[in-house]
Coordinates of C-alpha atoms in Angstrom, one line a residue:
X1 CA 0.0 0.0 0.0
X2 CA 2.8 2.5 0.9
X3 CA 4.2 1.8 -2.1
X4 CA 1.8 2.3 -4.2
X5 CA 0.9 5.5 -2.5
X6 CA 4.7 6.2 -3.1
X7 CA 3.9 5.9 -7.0
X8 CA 1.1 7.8 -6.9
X9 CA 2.7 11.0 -5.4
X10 CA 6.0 10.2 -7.9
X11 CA 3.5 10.6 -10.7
X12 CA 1.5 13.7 -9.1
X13 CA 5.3 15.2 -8.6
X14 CA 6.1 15.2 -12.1
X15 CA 2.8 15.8 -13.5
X16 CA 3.0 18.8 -11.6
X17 CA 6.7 19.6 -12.7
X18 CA 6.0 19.1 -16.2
X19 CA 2.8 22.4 -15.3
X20 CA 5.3 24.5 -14.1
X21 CA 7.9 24.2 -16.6
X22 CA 4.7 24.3 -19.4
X23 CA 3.6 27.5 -17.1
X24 CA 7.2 29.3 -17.3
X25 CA 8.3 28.5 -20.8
X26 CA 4.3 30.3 -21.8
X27 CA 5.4 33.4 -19.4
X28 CA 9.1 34.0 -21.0
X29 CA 9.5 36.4 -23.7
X30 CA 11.3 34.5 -26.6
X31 CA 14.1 36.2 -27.8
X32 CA 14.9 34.8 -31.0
X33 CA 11.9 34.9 -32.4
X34 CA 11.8 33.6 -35.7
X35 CA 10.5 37.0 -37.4
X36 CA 11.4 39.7 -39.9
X37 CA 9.9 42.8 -41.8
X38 CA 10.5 45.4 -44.1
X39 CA 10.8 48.7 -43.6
X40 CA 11.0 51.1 -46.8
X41 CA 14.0 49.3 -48.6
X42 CA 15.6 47.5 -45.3
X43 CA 15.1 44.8 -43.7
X44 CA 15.0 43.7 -39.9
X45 CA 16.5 42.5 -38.4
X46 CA 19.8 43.6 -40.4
X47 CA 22.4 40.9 -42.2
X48 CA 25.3 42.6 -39.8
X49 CA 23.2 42.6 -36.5
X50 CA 21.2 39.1 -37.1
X51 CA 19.9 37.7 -33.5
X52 CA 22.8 36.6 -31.4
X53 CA 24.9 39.4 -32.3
X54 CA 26.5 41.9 -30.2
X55 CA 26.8 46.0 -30.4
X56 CA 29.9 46.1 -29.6
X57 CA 33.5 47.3 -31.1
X58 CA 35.1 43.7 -31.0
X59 CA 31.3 42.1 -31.1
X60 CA 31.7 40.5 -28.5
X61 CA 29.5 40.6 -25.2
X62 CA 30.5 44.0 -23.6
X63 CA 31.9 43.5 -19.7
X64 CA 32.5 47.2 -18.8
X65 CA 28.9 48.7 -18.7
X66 CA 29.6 50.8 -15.9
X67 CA 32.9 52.3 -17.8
X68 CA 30.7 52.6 -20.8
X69 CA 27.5 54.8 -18.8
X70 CA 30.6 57.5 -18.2
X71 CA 29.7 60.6 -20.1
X72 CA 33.2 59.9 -22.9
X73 CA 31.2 56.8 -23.9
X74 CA 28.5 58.5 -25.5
X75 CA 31.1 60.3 -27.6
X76 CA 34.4 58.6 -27.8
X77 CA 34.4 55.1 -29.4
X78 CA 37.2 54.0 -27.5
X79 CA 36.2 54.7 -24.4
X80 CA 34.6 51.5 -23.8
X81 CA 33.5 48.1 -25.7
X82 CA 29.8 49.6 -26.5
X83 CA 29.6 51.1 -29.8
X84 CA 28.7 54.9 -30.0
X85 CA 29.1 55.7 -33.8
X86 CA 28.0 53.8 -37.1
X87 CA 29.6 54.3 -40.3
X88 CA 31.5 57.4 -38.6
X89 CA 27.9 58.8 -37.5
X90 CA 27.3 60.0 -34.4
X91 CA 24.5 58.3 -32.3
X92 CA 25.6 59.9 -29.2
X93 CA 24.7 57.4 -26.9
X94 CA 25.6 53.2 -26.4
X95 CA 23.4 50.3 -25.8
X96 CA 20.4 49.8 -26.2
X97 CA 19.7 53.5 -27.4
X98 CA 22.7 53.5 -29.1
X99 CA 21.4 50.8 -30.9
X100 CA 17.8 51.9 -31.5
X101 CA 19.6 55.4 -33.2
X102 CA 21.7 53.2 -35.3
X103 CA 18.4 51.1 -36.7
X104 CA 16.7 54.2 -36.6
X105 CA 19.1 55.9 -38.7
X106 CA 19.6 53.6 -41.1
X107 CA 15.9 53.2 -41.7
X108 CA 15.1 57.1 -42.0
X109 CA 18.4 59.1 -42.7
X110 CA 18.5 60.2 -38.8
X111 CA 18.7 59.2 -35.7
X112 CA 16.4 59.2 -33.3
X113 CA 17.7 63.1 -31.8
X114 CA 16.1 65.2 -34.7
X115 CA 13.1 65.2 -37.0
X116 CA 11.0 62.9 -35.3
X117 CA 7.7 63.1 -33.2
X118 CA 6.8 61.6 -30.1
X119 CA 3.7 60.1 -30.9
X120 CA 3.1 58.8 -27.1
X121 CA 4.6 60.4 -24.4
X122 CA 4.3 59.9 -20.1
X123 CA 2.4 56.7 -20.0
X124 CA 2.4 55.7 -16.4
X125 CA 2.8 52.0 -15.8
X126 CA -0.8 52.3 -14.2
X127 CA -2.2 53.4 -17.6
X128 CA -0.9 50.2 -19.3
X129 CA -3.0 47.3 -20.1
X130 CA -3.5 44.9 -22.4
X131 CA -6.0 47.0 -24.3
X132 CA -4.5 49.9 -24.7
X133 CA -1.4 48.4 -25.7
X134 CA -3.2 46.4 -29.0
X135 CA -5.2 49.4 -29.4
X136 CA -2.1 52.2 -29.6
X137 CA 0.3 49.2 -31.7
X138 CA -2.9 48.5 -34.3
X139 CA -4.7 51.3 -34.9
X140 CA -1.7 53.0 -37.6
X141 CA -0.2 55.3 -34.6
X142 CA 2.5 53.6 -34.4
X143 CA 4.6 51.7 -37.4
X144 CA 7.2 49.6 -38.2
X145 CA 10.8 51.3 -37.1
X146 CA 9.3 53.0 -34.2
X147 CA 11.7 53.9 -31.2
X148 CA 9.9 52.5 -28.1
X149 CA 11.9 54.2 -24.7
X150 CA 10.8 52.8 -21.5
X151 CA 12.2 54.7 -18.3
X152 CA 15.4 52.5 -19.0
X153 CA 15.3 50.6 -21.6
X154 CA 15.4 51.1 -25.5
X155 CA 13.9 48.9 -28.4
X156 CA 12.5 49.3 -32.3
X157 CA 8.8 48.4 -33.0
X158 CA 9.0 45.9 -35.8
X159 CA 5.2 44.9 -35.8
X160 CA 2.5 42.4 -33.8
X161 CA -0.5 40.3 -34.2
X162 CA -3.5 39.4 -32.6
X163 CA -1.2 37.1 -29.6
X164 CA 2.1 38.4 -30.1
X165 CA 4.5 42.1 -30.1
X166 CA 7.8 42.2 -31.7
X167 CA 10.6 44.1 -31.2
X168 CA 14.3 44.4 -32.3
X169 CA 16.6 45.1 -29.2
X170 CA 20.3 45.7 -28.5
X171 CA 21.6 45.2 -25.2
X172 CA 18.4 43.3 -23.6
X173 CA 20.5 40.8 -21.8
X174 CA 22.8 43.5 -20.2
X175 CA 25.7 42.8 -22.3
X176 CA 24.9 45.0 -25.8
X177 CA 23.5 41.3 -27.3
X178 CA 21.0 41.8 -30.4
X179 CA 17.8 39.8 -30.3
X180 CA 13.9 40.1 -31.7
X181 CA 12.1 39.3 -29.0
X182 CA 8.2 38.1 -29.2
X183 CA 6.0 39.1 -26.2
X184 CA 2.4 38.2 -25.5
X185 CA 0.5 41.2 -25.0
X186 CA 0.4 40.2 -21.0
X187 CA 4.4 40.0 -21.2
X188 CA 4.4 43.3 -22.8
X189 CA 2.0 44.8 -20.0
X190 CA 4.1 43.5 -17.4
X191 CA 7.3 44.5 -18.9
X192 CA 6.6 47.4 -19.3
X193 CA 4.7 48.3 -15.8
X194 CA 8.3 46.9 -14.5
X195 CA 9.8 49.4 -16.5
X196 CA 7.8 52.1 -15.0
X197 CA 6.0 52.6 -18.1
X198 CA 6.6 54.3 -21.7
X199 CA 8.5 57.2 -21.2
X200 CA 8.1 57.9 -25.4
X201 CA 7.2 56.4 -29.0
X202 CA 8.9 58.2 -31.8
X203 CA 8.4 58.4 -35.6
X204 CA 10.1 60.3 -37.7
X205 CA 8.2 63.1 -39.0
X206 CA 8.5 62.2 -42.6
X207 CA 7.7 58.0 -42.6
X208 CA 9.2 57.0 -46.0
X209 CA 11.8 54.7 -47.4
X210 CA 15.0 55.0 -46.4
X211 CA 16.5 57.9 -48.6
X212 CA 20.1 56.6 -47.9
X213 CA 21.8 54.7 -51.4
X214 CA 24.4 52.2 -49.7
X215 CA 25.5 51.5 -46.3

């Protein structure tokens, strides 16, 4: 009898094991999504930033972050491992902003400090729910290319569906590593009210194909 009570709680045990690891994998973003779009003439995610990559001078994961948050960073390419140019342009800041100027840049001829709009601005994390967030990332507000800037955090809209958000991201592990992550709506409503909301959306104020010839 005790042992086949002993069964029955072995079964019951990984039954129950197998929930939670079902439960957890359904709650993590996945950031390698499998996912692309196009954007004027340009495709995301690029050929030289592909998921897995790193923004970084040697491309490798960057281990100096709090060197790199000095103010030279922002200016001086070797001041640090995170990358703060592109092509000898200027995106006067690293990381994940860094990175969002670059993409921005090379969709729209700018980065992300000059002819652009913010299209949302202030949302608290108490305004955010699942809702409004399909509502403001369907309804044409915001497009493709979009620079989504939490209170500390930086990533490029690259479009949704009816179950999932995606977004193209540098330095989303900490360490300037490139990914597309896909979030439920839910995952982007909690992500976001852990980032203490949206501090702003931007588009640039002309949205057209990339007007560069070559990169």
């Amino acid at each position: 009898m005790k042992r086949k009570r002993f069964g029955i709680f072995i079964v019951v045990l990984l039954c129950l094991t197998v929930c939670v690891i079902a439960c957890v994998k359904r709650m993590t973003p996945v950031s390698n999504a499998d996912y692309s779009v196009t954007v004027g003439s340009q495709v995301l995610p690029f050929a030289d930033y592909p998921v897995g990559s790193y923004f970084t001078d040697n491309g490798k994961p960057c281990k100096d972050h709090m060197v790199c948050k000095a103010g030279a960073s922002l200016y001086d390419e070797d001041a640090c491992n995170c990358k703060c140019t592109w092509n000898d342009i200027a995106l006067n800041s690293t990381s994940c902003y860094g990175f969002a100027n670059m993409v921005f840049y090379r969709l729209f001829g700018h980065t992300t400090y000059s002819q652009t709009s913010k299209v949302v601005s202030d949302i608290s994390a108490s305004e955010i729910d699942a809702s409004y967030l399909y509502d403001l990332f369907t309804n044409g507000t915001v497009k493709a290319g979009a620079h989504i800037r939490t209170r500390s955090h930086s990533m490029i809209f690259m479009g949704c569906d009816k179950s999932y958000i995606y977004t193209y991201e540098g330095n989303y592990d900490g360490h300037c590593k490139v990914g597309v992550i896909k979030r439920s709506w839910s995952q982007m409503v909690k992500y976001l009210k852990r980032k203490k909301g949206i501090d702003f959306i931007q588009m640039p104020d002309s949205y057209s194909e990339n007007p560069l010839t070559s990169e």
